[in-house]
Amino acid sequence: MSMAIPMTTASVQRMLTVGFAGVAMALLLGGCVNTRTTTTSLADTSSGKGAEIVTESDETSRQRRARLRMELASGYFEHGQTTVALDEIKQALAADPNNADAYNLRGLVYMRLDDAALAEDSFRRAIAINPRDPNARHNYGWLLCQQNRYGDAAAQFTEALAVPSYADRAKTLMTQGVCELKAGQRVQAERSLMQAYEIDAGNPVVGFNLASLLAQREEWSRAQFYIRRVNNSPSASAETLWLGIRVERKLNNREAVAQLGGQLQRRFPQSREATAYERGNFND
């Protein structure tokens, strides 16, 4: 089973060239982790065939213990109990040292703990065990992006997307697009985000970043299409409403500006965007 897990911090949010505020960004750009068991021998890795999924009937008693520890670790991590999750991961690896998923989750734990060196070591170990694991590739790519290692990040995203059975393609395309925006690669970013949108049109991070990119190019009508979808959803935030206000103002839609401004003042009265709206500082 694959799940999305929050893994970004407030400092990471501020680093993004075009971001999406609060929990939504952390959740939607977060890492991917499996609770299934993936193991391989050194011979398997060197052959280039990657790892096989171990089903329950194939499991040894040690692998079964590792799988159960991983299920606990994933639950603890999802609920913010990071150190408890790390302890469960250590016990999973003690039972099964070739458990790629344990190293992948270990990398996410160390990302949350702001230990980039141990996070990178964890993802590299996961990939060494199972080079075809798109989840580890995705997570490693996001780590590299945060370190401004854009070329290396792009290589990891490419590897993840090359796996035919990968179910979270939209998430990786979205993350790749945000990383490209951060790198100033706007043409590539639009391509990645459009591909993500084709797969998951309801994703607010994709819609917001597309609208922001188009607004920077003064393509106001196209920007309006994407930001309206975000602001008509439960994912609307002070940031998205503010972008909507600026876009509608450029299109001289006074009624829409007033409606969005009312939402902004009512729902986010203490926000920087509400203050800017009240002062008429539309270039903030």
CSV table of C-alpha atoms in Angstrom, one decimal:
chain,number,residue,atom,x,y,z
A,1,MET,CA,0.0,0.0,0.0
A,2,SER,CA,1.3,3.5,-0.8
A,3,MET,CA,0.4,6.5,1.2
A,4,ALA,CA,1.1,10.2,1.2
A,5,ILE,CA,2.9,11.4,4.3
A,6,PRO,CA,3.6,15.0,5.3
A,7,MET,CA,7.3,15.7,5.3
A,8,THR,CA,8.0,19.3,4.5
A,9,THR,CA,8.7,22.0,7.1
A,10,ALA,CA,7.9,25.7,7.2
A,11,SER,CA,11.4,26.5,6.1
A,12,VAL,CA,11.0,24.4,3.0
A,13,GLN,CA,7.7,26.1,2.2
A,14,ARG,CA,9.4,29.5,2.2
A,15,MET,CA,12.1,28.2,-0.1
A,16,LEU,CA,9.7,27.4,-2.9
A,17,THR,CA,9.6,29.9,-5.7
A,18,VAL,CA,5.8,29.4,-6.1
A,19,GLY,CA,4.3,27.7,-3.1
A,20,PHE,CA,1.1,26.6,-1.5
A,21,ALA,CA,0.5,27.5,2.1
A,22,GLY,CA,0.1,25.4,5.1
A,23,VAL,CA,-0.8,21.8,5.6
A,24,ALA,CA,-1.9,21.3,2.0
A,25,MET,CA,1.6,21.7,0.6
A,26,ALA,CA,3.1,19.5,3.2
A,27,LEU,CA,0.6,16.8,2.6
A,28,LEU,CA,0.6,16.9,-1.2
A,29,LEU,CA,4.3,17.3,-1.8
A,30,GLY,CA,5.0,14.8,1.0
A,31,GLY,CA,6.9,11.5,0.5
A,32,CYS,CA,5.7,8.1,-0.6
A,33,VAL,CA,6.2,5.0,1.5
A,34,ASN,CA,5.1,1.4,1.2
A,35,THR,CA,4.1,-0.9,4.0
A,36,ARG,CA,4.6,-4.0,1.9
A,37,THR,CA,7.8,-5.9,2.2
A,38,THR,CA,10.5,-5.4,-0.4
A,39,THR,CA,13.8,-7.2,0.0
A,40,THR,CA,16.5,-8.4,-2.2
A,41,SER,CA,19.8,-10.1,-1.9
A,42,LEU,CA,23.1,-8.6,-3.0
A,43,ALA,CA,23.1,-11.0,-6.0
A,44,ASP,CA,19.7,-9.7,-7.0
A,45,THR,CA,20.9,-6.1,-7.0
A,46,SER,CA,24.0,-6.7,-9.0
A,47,SER,CA,22.0,-8.5,-11.7
A,48,GLY,CA,20.1,-5.4,-12.4
A,49,LYS,CA,16.7,-7.1,-12.1
A,50,GLY,CA,15.7,-5.2,-9.0
A,51,ALA,CA,13.6,-6.6,-6.2
A,52,GLU,CA,10.6,-8.8,-6.1
A,53,ILE,CA,7.6,-8.1,-3.9
A,54,VAL,CA,7.5,-10.7,-1.2
A,55,THR,CA,4.0,-12.0,-0.5
A,56,GLU,CA,2.9,-13.3,2.8
A,57,SER,CA,3.4,-17.0,1.8
A,58,ASP,CA,7.0,-16.2,0.8
A,59,GLU,CA,7.9,-14.4,4.0
A,60,THR,CA,10.4,-15.8,6.5
A,61,SER,CA,9.6,-15.2,10.2
A,62,ARG,CA,12.2,-12.4,10.2
A,63,GLN,CA,10.6,-10.7,7.2
A,64,ARG,CA,7.2,-11.0,8.8
A,65,ARG,CA,8.5,-9.3,12.0
A,66,ALA,CA,10.0,-6.6,9.8
A,67,ARG,CA,6.7,-6.0,8.0
A,68,LEU,CA,4.8,-5.7,11.2
A,69,ARG,CA,7.3,-3.2,12.6
A,70,MET,CA,7.0,-1.2,9.4
A,71,GLU,CA,3.3,-1.1,9.6
A,72,LEU,CA,3.6,0.3,13.1
A,73,ALA,CA,6.4,2.7,12.0
A,74,SER,CA,4.3,4.1,9.2
A,75,GLY,CA,1.3,4.7,11.5
A,76,TYR,CA,3.5,6.4,14.1
A,77,PHE,CA,5.1,8.6,11.5
A,78,GLU,CA,1.8,9.6,9.9
A,79,HIS,CA,0.6,10.8,13.3
A,80,GLY,CA,3.8,12.8,14.1
A,81,GLN,CA,5.4,10.4,16.5
A,82,THR,CA,8.7,10.6,14.7
A,83,THR,CA,11.1,9.2,17.3
A,84,VAL,CA,8.8,6.3,18.0
A,85,ALA,CA,8.6,5.6,14.3
A,86,LEU,CA,12.4,5.6,14.0
A,87,ASP,CA,12.7,3.1,16.8
A,88,GLU,CA,10.2,0.8,15.0
A,89,ILE,CA,12.3,1.2,11.8
A,90,LYS,CA,15.4,0.2,13.6
A,91,GLN,CA,13.8,-2.9,14.8
A,92,ALA,CA,12.5,-3.7,11.3
A,93,LEU,CA,16.0,-3.4,9.9
A,94,ALA,CA,17.4,-5.5,12.7
A,95,ALA,CA,15.0,-8.3,11.6
A,96,ASP,CA,15.5,-7.7,7.9
A,97,PRO,CA,18.6,-5.6,6.9
A,98,ASN,CA,17.6,-5.7,3.2
A,99,ASN,CA,14.2,-4.1,3.7
A,100,ALA,CA,14.1,-1.3,1.1
A,101,ASP,CA,10.9,0.2,2.5
A,102,ALA,CA,12.4,0.6,5.9
A,103,TYR,CA,15.3,2.6,4.5
A,104,ASN,CA,12.8,4.7,2.5
A,105,LEU,CA,10.7,5.5,5.5
A,106,ARG,CA,13.9,6.1,7.5
A,107,GLY,CA,14.8,8.8,4.9
A,108,LEU,CA,11.5,10.5,5.5
A,109,VAL,CA,12.0,10.4,9.2
A,110,TYR,CA,15.4,12.1,8.9
A,111,MET,CA,14.0,14.7,6.5
A,112,ARG,CA,11.5,15.6,9.2
A,113,LEU,CA,14.3,15.8,11.7
A,114,ASP,CA,16.2,18.1,9.3
A,115,ASP,CA,19.1,15.7,9.0
A,116,ALA,CA,19.8,15.8,5.3
A,117,ALA,CA,22.9,13.6,5.4
A,118,LEU,CA,21.2,10.7,7.1
A,119,ALA,CA,18.1,11.1,4.9
A,120,GLU,CA,20.2,10.9,1.8
A,121,ASP,CA,22.1,7.9,3.1
A,122,SER,CA,18.7,6.2,3.8
A,123,PHE,CA,17.3,6.8,0.3
A,124,ARG,CA,20.5,5.7,-1.4
A,125,ARG,CA,20.4,2.5,0.6
A,126,ALA,CA,16.8,1.9,-0.4
A,127,ILE,CA,17.6,2.5,-4.0
A,128,ALA,CA,20.6,0.2,-3.8
A,129,ILE,CA,18.4,-2.6,-2.6
A,130,ASN,CA,15.6,-1.9,-5.1
A,131,PRO,CA,16.6,0.4,-7.9
A,132,ARG,CA,13.2,0.3,-9.5
A,133,ASP,CA,11.3,1.6,-6.4
A,134,PRO,CA,9.6,4.8,-7.6
A,135,ASN,CA,8.7,5.9,-4.1
A,136,ALA,CA,12.3,6.1,-2.9
A,137,ARG,CA,13.3,7.8,-6.2
A,138,HIS,CA,10.5,10.4,-5.6
A,139,ASN,CA,11.5,11.1,-2.1
A,140,TYR,CA,15.2,11.3,-2.9
A,141,GLY,CA,14.4,13.7,-5.7
A,142,TRP,CA,12.5,16.0,-3.3
A,143,LEU,CA,15.4,15.9,-0.9
A,144,LEU,CA,17.8,16.9,-3.6
A,145,CYS,CA,15.5,19.7,-4.8
A,146,GLN,CA,15.5,21.2,-1.3
A,147,GLN,CA,19.3,21.2,-1.5
A,148,ASN,CA,19.2,23.0,-4.8
A,149,ARG,CA,20.7,20.0,-6.6
A,150,TYR,CA,18.2,20.4,-9.4
A,151,GLY,CA,20.0,18.2,-12.0
A,152,ASP,CA,20.3,15.3,-9.6
A,153,ALA,CA,16.6,15.8,-8.5
A,154,ALA,CA,15.4,15.7,-12.1
A,155,ALA,CA,17.3,12.4,-12.7
A,156,GLN,CA,15.5,10.8,-9.7
A,157,PHE,CA,12.1,12.0,-10.8
A,158,THR,CA,12.8,10.7,-14.3
A,159,GLU,CA,13.6,7.3,-12.8
A,160,ALA,CA,10.4,7.2,-10.8
A,161,LEU,CA,8.3,8.1,-13.8
A,162,ALA,CA,9.9,5.5,-15.9
A,163,VAL,CA,8.4,2.7,-13.8
A,164,PRO,CA,5.3,1.5,-15.7
A,165,SER,CA,3.4,0.4,-12.7
A,166,TYR,CA,4.0,3.6,-10.7
A,167,ALA,CA,0.6,4.7,-9.3
A,168,ASP,CA,1.6,8.1,-8.0
A,169,ARG,CA,2.8,9.6,-11.3
A,170,ALA,CA,0.7,12.8,-10.7
A,171,LYS,CA,2.4,13.5,-7.4
A,172,THR,CA,5.9,13.1,-8.9
A,173,LEU,CA,5.1,15.3,-11.9
A,174,MET,CA,3.7,17.9,-9.5
A,175,THR,CA,6.7,17.8,-7.3
A,176,GLN,CA,9.0,17.9,-10.3
A,177,GLY,CA,7.1,21.0,-11.6
A,178,VAL,CA,7.4,22.8,-8.2
A,179,CYS,CA,11.2,21.9,-8.2
A,180,GLU,CA,11.6,23.3,-11.7
A,181,LEU,CA,9.8,26.5,-10.6
A,182,LYS,CA,12.2,26.7,-7.7
A,183,ALA,CA,15.1,26.3,-10.2
A,184,GLY,CA,13.7,29.1,-12.5
A,185,GLN,CA,12.9,26.6,-15.2
A,186,ARG,CA,9.4,27.9,-16.1
A,187,VAL,CA,9.0,26.2,-19.5
A,188,GLN,CA,9.8,22.8,-18.0
A,189,ALA,CA,7.7,23.5,-15.0
A,190,GLU,CA,4.6,24.3,-17.0
A,191,ARG,CA,5.0,21.1,-19.0
A,192,SER,CA,5.4,19.0,-15.8
A,193,LEU,CA,2.5,20.7,-14.0
A,194,MET,CA,0.2,20.4,-17.1
A,195,GLN,CA,1.0,16.6,-17.2
A,196,ALA,CA,0.1,16.4,-13.5
A,197,TYR,CA,-3.1,18.3,-14.1
A,198,GLU,CA,-4.1,15.9,-16.9
A,199,ILE,CA,-3.9,13.1,-14.4
A,200,ASP,CA,-5.2,14.8,-11.3
A,201,ALA,CA,-7.1,18.0,-12.2
A,202,GLY,CA,-8.5,18.3,-8.6
A,203,ASN,CA,-5.1,18.7,-7.0
A,204,PRO,CA,-4.9,22.3,-5.5
A,205,VAL,CA,-1.1,22.5,-5.5
A,206,VAL,CA,-1.0,21.8,-9.2
A,207,GLY,CA,-3.8,24.3,-9.9
A,208,PHE,CA,-2.2,27.0,-7.7
A,209,ASN,CA,1.2,26.7,-9.2
A,210,LEU,CA,-0.1,26.7,-12.8
A,211,ALA,CA,-2.1,29.8,-12.1
A,212,SER,CA,0.9,31.5,-10.4
A,213,LEU,CA,3.1,30.7,-13.4
A,214,LEU,CA,0.6,32.0,-15.9
A,215,ALA,CA,0.0,35.1,-13.9
A,216,GLN,CA,3.7,35.9,-14.0
A,217,ARG,CA,3.5,35.7,-17.7
A,218,GLU,CA,0.3,37.9,-17.6
A,219,GLU,CA,-1.8,35.2,-19.2
A,220,TRP,CA,-4.7,36.3,-17.0
A,221,SER,CA,-7.5,34.3,-18.6
A,222,ARG,CA,-5.7,31.1,-18.4
A,223,ALA,CA,-4.6,31.8,-14.8
A,224,GLN,CA,-8.2,32.6,-14.0
A,225,PHE,CA,-9.3,29.1,-15.1
A,226,TYR,CA,-7.0,27.3,-12.7
A,227,ILE,CA,-7.2,29.6,-9.7
A,228,ARG,CA,-11.0,29.6,-9.8
A,229,ARG,CA,-11.1,25.8,-9.5
A,230,VAL,CA,-8.8,26.0,-6.5
A,231,ASN,CA,-10.8,28.8,-4.8
A,232,ASN,CA,-14.1,27.0,-5.4
A,233,SER,CA,-12.8,24.0,-3.5
A,234,PRO,CA,-12.3,23.3,0.2
A,235,SER,CA,-8.5,23.8,-0.3
A,236,ALA,CA,-8.8,27.6,-0.7
A,237,SER,CA,-6.4,29.5,1.5
A,238,ALA,CA,-5.3,33.1,2.0
A,239,GLU,CA,-2.7,32.7,-0.7
A,240,THR,CA,-5.0,31.2,-3.3
A,241,LEU,CA,-7.7,33.8,-2.6
A,242,TRP,CA,-5.2,36.6,-2.9
A,243,LEU,CA,-3.9,35.3,-6.2
A,244,GLY,CA,-7.6,35.0,-7.4
A,245,ILE,CA,-8.2,38.6,-6.4
A,246,ARG,CA,-5.2,39.8,-8.3
A,247,VAL,CA,-6.1,37.8,-11.4
A,248,GLU,CA,-9.8,39.0,-11.4
A,249,ARG,CA,-8.6,42.6,-10.9
A,250,LYS,CA,-6.4,42.4,-13.9
A,251,LEU,CA,-9.5,41.2,-15.9
A,252,ASN,CA,-11.5,44.0,-14.4
A,253,ASN,CA,-14.0,41.6,-12.8
A,254,ARG,CA,-15.0,43.9,-9.8
A,255,GLU,CA,-17.7,41.7,-8.5
A,256,ALA,CA,-15.4,38.7,-8.4
A,257,VAL,CA,-12.7,40.8,-6.6
A,258,ALA,CA,-15.3,41.9,-4.0
A,259,GLN,CA,-16.5,38.3,-3.5
A,260,LEU,CA,-13.0,36.9,-3.0
A,261,GLY,CA,-12.0,39.8,-0.8
A,262,GLY,CA,-15.0,39.2,1.4
A,263,GLN,CA,-14.0,35.5,1.8
A,264,LEU,CA,-10.4,36.5,2.5
A,265,GLN,CA,-11.4,39.0,5.3
A,266,ARG,CA,-14.0,36.6,6.8
A,267,ARG,CA,-11.9,33.4,6.7
A,268,PHE,CA,-8.3,34.7,7.2
A,269,PRO,CA,-8.7,38.1,8.9
A,270,GLN,CA,-5.2,38.0,10.4
A,271,SER,CA,-3.4,37.1,7.3
A,272,ARG,CA,-0.8,39.2,5.4
A,273,GLU,CA,-3.0,38.9,2.3
A,274,ALA,CA,-6.1,40.3,4.1
A,275,THR,CA,-4.1,43.3,5.3
A,276,ALA,CA,-2.8,43.9,1.8
A,277,TYR,CA,-6.4,43.7,0.5
A,278,GLU,CA,-7.7,46.2,3.0
A,279,ARG,CA,-4.9,48.6,2.2
A,280,GLY,CA,-5.3,48.2,-1.6
A,281,ASN,CA,-1.7,46.9,-2.0
A,282,PHE,CA,-2.4,44.6,-4.9
A,283,ASN,CA,1.2,44.3,-5.9
A,284,ASP,CA,2.2,42.7,-2.6
